[in-house]
Amino acid sequence: LYASLWAVAYHWLTDSKKWMHGDFSEIDAKYCETSVTTGAKTLSKALKAFEEGGENTAKVLEIATEIKAQLDEFTPFLPLIVGLRNEGMRERHWKQVSEKVGEEIHPSMEQFTLRHFLDLQLVAYTKDLREIGERSGKELAIEQQLAAMKQAWKGVKFDCAEPYRATETFIL
């Protein structure tokens, strides 16, 4: 239990700084979401155990409570991160994001960080931005399927040089 608490605390303290102040395009959205949600669950279990521990675990309980509060405070940002970090995001999607929020948002911008996005109040547009991200992912899947189909049909040649029997109708 102690090991789980310290592992969650360590990962949260190191990762949260990178997520908030590092380049937004370097955030691994799946890892971020998993880390925060499993960390919150782990700390919920730890808090219950430490509360039953009495005075022996008071300081540990205080630390666990603080980290859990930080995780809970960060959780509402996850849909924003997952939506905007979708690998299908293309130029047209960033234009849609910019139009929706009324502010230029693009990976080439100088302050392309989660902290800057929060300062711009992008959380208020989470639902719309998540939908843009989901749509971009679906478009990417279609693009990949089309590319696979093109590749599969690339070597196929259709031959309709000979008429079918005496009907003068051509078949493949």
mmCIF file of C-alpha atoms in Angstrom:
data_model
loop_
_atom_site.group_PDB
_atom_site.id
_atom_site.type_symbol
_atom_site.label_atom_id
_atom_site.label_comp_id
_atom_site.label_asym_id
_atom_site.label_seq_id
_atom_site.Cartn_x
_atom_site.Cartn_y
_atom_site.Cartn_z
ATOM 1 C CA LEU A 1 0.000 0.000 0.000
ATOM 2 C CA TYR A 2 2.812 2.374 0.884
ATOM 3 C CA ALA A 3 4.672 1.441 -2.284
ATOM 4 C CA SER A 4 1.576 2.172 -4.380
ATOM 5 C CA LEU A 5 1.124 5.554 -2.722
ATOM 6 C CA TRP A 6 4.733 6.563 -3.302
ATOM 7 C CA ALA A 7 4.687 5.303 -6.894
ATOM 8 C CA VAL A 8 1.541 7.304 -7.674
ATOM 9 C CA ALA A 9 2.919 10.376 -5.891
ATOM 10 C CA TYR A 10 6.246 10.154 -7.728
ATOM 11 C CA HIS A 11 4.664 9.735 -11.168
ATOM 12 C CA TRP A 12 2.133 12.472 -10.523
ATOM 13 C CA LEU A 13 4.721 14.986 -9.320
ATOM 14 C CA THR A 14 7.079 14.373 -12.247
ATOM 15 C CA ASP A 15 4.480 13.899 -14.988
ATOM 16 C CA SER A 16 2.155 16.747 -14.018
ATOM 17 C CA LYS A 17 4.927 19.303 -14.471
ATOM 18 C CA LYS A 18 5.666 17.980 -17.965
ATOM 19 C CA TRP A 19 1.960 17.901 -18.844
ATOM 20 C CA MET A 20 1.252 21.414 -17.617
ATOM 21 C CA HIS A 21 4.355 23.247 -18.820
ATOM 22 C CA GLY A 22 5.894 21.031 -21.494
ATOM 23 C CA ASP A 23 5.072 21.006 -25.185
ATOM 24 C CA PHE A 24 1.460 19.881 -25.534
ATOM 25 C CA SER A 25 2.297 17.832 -28.631
ATOM 26 C CA GLU A 26 4.547 15.614 -26.509
ATOM 27 C CA ILE A 27 1.801 14.539 -24.095
ATOM 28 C CA ASP A 28 0.882 10.878 -24.422
ATOM 29 C CA ALA A 29 -2.864 11.262 -23.909
ATOM 30 C CA LYS A 30 -3.527 7.573 -23.206
ATOM 31 C CA TYR A 31 -0.760 7.377 -20.619
ATOM 32 C CA CYS A 32 -1.913 10.641 -19.059
ATOM 33 C CA GLU A 33 -5.520 9.481 -18.792
ATOM 34 C CA THR A 34 -4.570 6.045 -17.448
ATOM 35 C CA SER A 35 -2.053 7.455 -14.995
ATOM 36 C CA VAL A 36 -4.481 9.986 -13.532
ATOM 37 C CA THR A 37 -7.511 7.667 -13.322
ATOM 38 C CA THR A 38 -5.659 4.659 -11.902
ATOM 39 C CA GLY A 39 -3.707 6.940 -9.564
ATOM 40 C CA ALA A 40 -6.956 8.401 -8.219
ATOM 41 C CA LYS A 41 -8.403 4.903 -7.691
ATOM 42 C CA THR A 42 -5.252 3.693 -5.980
ATOM 43 C CA LEU A 43 -5.221 6.702 -3.666
ATOM 44 C CA SER A 44 -8.901 6.270 -2.830
ATOM 45 C CA LYS A 45 -8.132 2.757 -1.577
ATOM 46 C CA ALA A 46 -5.028 3.979 0.234
ATOM 47 C CA LEU A 47 -6.959 6.797 1.929
ATOM 48 C CA LYS A 48 -9.480 4.336 3.352
ATOM 49 C CA ALA A 49 -6.698 2.145 4.705
ATOM 50 C CA PHE A 50 -4.741 5.063 6.151
ATOM 51 C CA GLU A 51 -7.849 6.543 7.795
ATOM 52 C CA GLU A 52 -8.241 3.296 9.727
ATOM 53 C CA GLY A 53 -4.571 3.425 10.748
ATOM 54 C CA GLY A 54 -5.067 6.137 13.349
ATOM 55 C CA GLU A 55 -2.251 8.451 14.422
ATOM 56 C CA ASN A 56 0.413 6.102 13.083
ATOM 57 C CA THR A 57 -0.515 7.032 9.532
ATOM 58 C CA ALA A 58 -1.562 10.678 10.012
ATOM 59 C CA LYS A 59 1.308 12.189 8.000
ATOM 60 C CA VAL A 60 0.983 9.601 5.244
ATOM 61 C CA LEU A 61 -2.762 10.258 5.154
ATOM 62 C CA GLU A 62 -2.070 13.970 4.768
ATOM 63 C CA ILE A 63 0.239 13.354 1.795
ATOM 64 C CA ALA A 64 -2.196 10.912 0.165
ATOM 65 C CA THR A 65 -5.046 13.385 0.615
ATOM 66 C CA GLU A 66 -3.035 16.189 -1.016
ATOM 67 C CA ILE A 67 -1.993 14.096 -4.028
ATOM 68 C CA LYS A 68 -5.545 12.763 -4.427
ATOM 69 C CA ALA A 69 -6.897 16.336 -4.390
ATOM 70 C CA GLN A 70 -4.410 17.331 -7.097
ATOM 71 C CA LEU A 71 -5.407 14.334 -9.228
ATOM 72 C CA ASP A 72 -9.102 15.171 -8.777
ATOM 73 C CA GLU A 73 -8.410 18.787 -9.736
ATOM 74 C CA PHE A 74 -6.603 17.625 -12.906
ATOM 75 C CA THR A 75 -9.233 15.052 -13.959
ATOM 76 C CA PRO A 76 -11.563 17.559 -15.728
ATOM 77 C CA PHE A 77 -8.697 18.388 -18.112
ATOM 78 C CA LEU A 78 -8.401 14.804 -19.380
ATOM 79 C CA PRO A 79 -11.126 15.035 -22.074
ATOM 80 C CA LEU A 80 -9.460 18.192 -23.394
ATOM 81 C CA ILE A 81 -6.063 16.468 -23.538
ATOM 82 C CA VAL A 82 -7.442 13.297 -25.121
ATOM 83 C CA GLY A 83 -9.428 15.276 -27.689
ATOM 84 C CA LEU A 84 -6.672 17.633 -28.786
ATOM 85 C CA ARG A 85 -3.942 14.978 -28.690
ATOM 86 C CA ASN A 86 -5.810 12.680 -31.059
ATOM 87 C CA GLU A 87 -3.342 11.514 -33.701
ATOM 88 C CA GLY A 88 -5.882 12.356 -36.408
ATOM 89 C CA MET A 89 -5.684 16.106 -35.741
ATOM 90 C CA ARG A 90 -4.852 17.860 -39.003
ATOM 91 C CA GLU A 91 -4.644 21.511 -40.094
ATOM 92 C CA ARG A 92 -8.394 21.651 -40.774
ATOM 93 C CA HIS A 93 -9.147 20.445 -37.245
ATOM 94 C CA TRP A 94 -6.875 23.063 -35.668
ATOM 95 C CA LYS A 95 -8.743 25.703 -37.690
ATOM 96 C CA GLN A 96 -12.019 24.359 -36.290
ATOM 97 C CA VAL A 97 -10.593 24.537 -32.767
ATOM 98 C CA SER A 98 -9.415 28.118 -33.354
ATOM 99 C CA GLU A 99 -12.816 29.150 -34.733
ATOM 100 C CA LYS A 100 -14.619 27.526 -31.803
ATOM 101 C CA VAL A 101 -12.559 29.237 -29.106
ATOM 102 C CA GLY A 102 -11.978 32.527 -30.912
ATOM 103 C CA GLU A 103 -8.225 32.280 -30.407
ATOM 104 C CA GLU A 104 -5.450 30.962 -32.663
ATOM 105 C CA ILE A 105 -4.635 27.429 -31.482
ATOM 106 C CA HIS A 106 -2.049 25.511 -33.469
ATOM 107 C CA PRO A 107 0.897 23.190 -32.745
ATOM 108 C CA SER A 108 3.265 25.773 -34.213
ATOM 109 C CA MET A 109 2.253 28.457 -31.692
ATOM 110 C CA GLU A 110 4.857 29.641 -29.208
ATOM 111 C CA GLN A 111 3.036 28.648 -26.016
ATOM 112 C CA PHE A 112 1.616 25.277 -27.076
ATOM 113 C CA THR A 113 1.184 24.066 -23.476
ATOM 114 C CA LEU A 114 -1.679 22.793 -21.366
ATOM 115 C CA ARG A 115 -1.095 25.665 -18.931
ATOM 116 C CA HIS A 116 -1.632 28.178 -21.743
ATOM 117 C CA PHE A 117 -4.791 26.346 -22.837
ATOM 118 C CA LEU A 118 -6.138 26.540 -19.293
ATOM 119 C CA ASP A 119 -5.267 30.243 -19.143
ATOM 120 C CA LEU A 120 -7.286 30.678 -22.363
ATOM 121 C CA GLN A 121 -10.244 28.959 -20.650
ATOM 122 C CA LEU A 122 -10.333 26.119 -23.211
ATOM 123 C CA VAL A 123 -11.900 23.897 -20.543
ATOM 124 C CA ALA A 124 -15.171 25.760 -21.203
ATOM 125 C CA TYR A 125 -15.088 24.305 -24.741
ATOM 126 C CA THR A 126 -14.137 20.763 -23.700
ATOM 127 C CA LYS A 127 -17.227 19.106 -25.160
ATOM 128 C CA ASP A 128 -16.781 20.741 -28.569
ATOM 129 C CA LEU A 129 -13.024 20.192 -28.646
ATOM 130 C CA ARG A 130 -13.413 16.553 -27.636
ATOM 131 C CA GLU A 131 -15.887 16.093 -30.517
ATOM 132 C CA ILE A 132 -13.423 17.678 -32.977
ATOM 133 C CA GLY A 133 -10.718 15.313 -31.702
ATOM 134 C CA GLU A 134 -12.980 12.262 -31.963
ATOM 135 C CA ARG A 135 -14.027 13.243 -35.475
ATOM 136 C CA SER A 136 -10.375 13.664 -36.465
ATOM 137 C CA GLY A 137 -9.656 10.158 -35.181
ATOM 138 C CA LYS A 138 -12.512 8.703 -37.204
ATOM 139 C CA GLU A 139 -11.338 10.565 -40.308
ATOM 140 C CA LEU A 140 -7.839 9.188 -39.774
ATOM 141 C CA ALA A 141 -9.228 5.648 -39.532
ATOM 142 C CA ILE A 142 -11.090 6.138 -42.824
ATOM 143 C CA GLU A 143 -7.954 7.566 -44.473
ATOM 144 C CA GLN A 144 -5.946 4.559 -43.297
ATOM 145 C CA GLN A 145 -8.604 2.124 -44.537
ATOM 146 C CA LEU A 146 -8.690 3.835 -47.932
ATOM 147 C CA ALA A 147 -4.899 3.698 -48.180
ATOM 148 C CA ALA A 148 -4.992 -0.026 -47.320
ATOM 149 C CA MET A 149 -7.666 -0.624 -49.968
ATOM 150 C CA LYS A 150 -5.658 1.278 -52.586
ATOM 151 C CA GLN A 151 -2.623 -0.806 -51.727
ATOM 152 C CA ALA A 152 -4.598 -4.058 -51.881
ATOM 153 C CA TRP A 153 -6.069 -3.215 -55.302
ATOM 154 C CA LYS A 154 -2.861 -1.734 -56.690
ATOM 155 C CA GLY A 155 -1.726 -4.877 -58.499
ATOM 156 C CA VAL A 156 -5.161 -5.956 -59.737
ATOM 157 C CA LYS A 157 -5.778 -5.572 -63.455
ATOM 158 C CA PHE A 158 -9.257 -5.802 -64.933
ATOM 159 C CA ASP A 159 -9.538 -7.552 -68.266
ATOM 160 C CA CYS A 160 -12.665 -7.177 -70.340
ATOM 161 C CA ALA A 161 -11.148 -7.710 -73.785
ATOM 162 C CA GLU A 162 -13.136 -10.793 -74.719
ATOM 163 C CA PRO A 163 -16.922 -10.715 -75.264
ATOM 164 C CA TYR A 164 -19.047 -13.239 -73.442
ATOM 165 C CA ARG A 165 -19.984 -15.975 -75.886
ATOM 166 C CA ALA A 166 -21.891 -14.528 -78.810
ATOM 167 C CA THR A 167 -23.672 -11.784 -76.866
ATOM 168 C CA GLU A 168 -21.039 -9.165 -77.492
ATOM 169 C CA THR A 169 -21.317 -8.266 -73.799
ATOM 170 C CA PHE A 170 -18.019 -7.871 -72.027
ATOM 171 C CA ILE A 171 -17.382 -9.287 -68.555
ATOM 172 C CA LEU A 172 -14.580 -8.858 -66.065
#
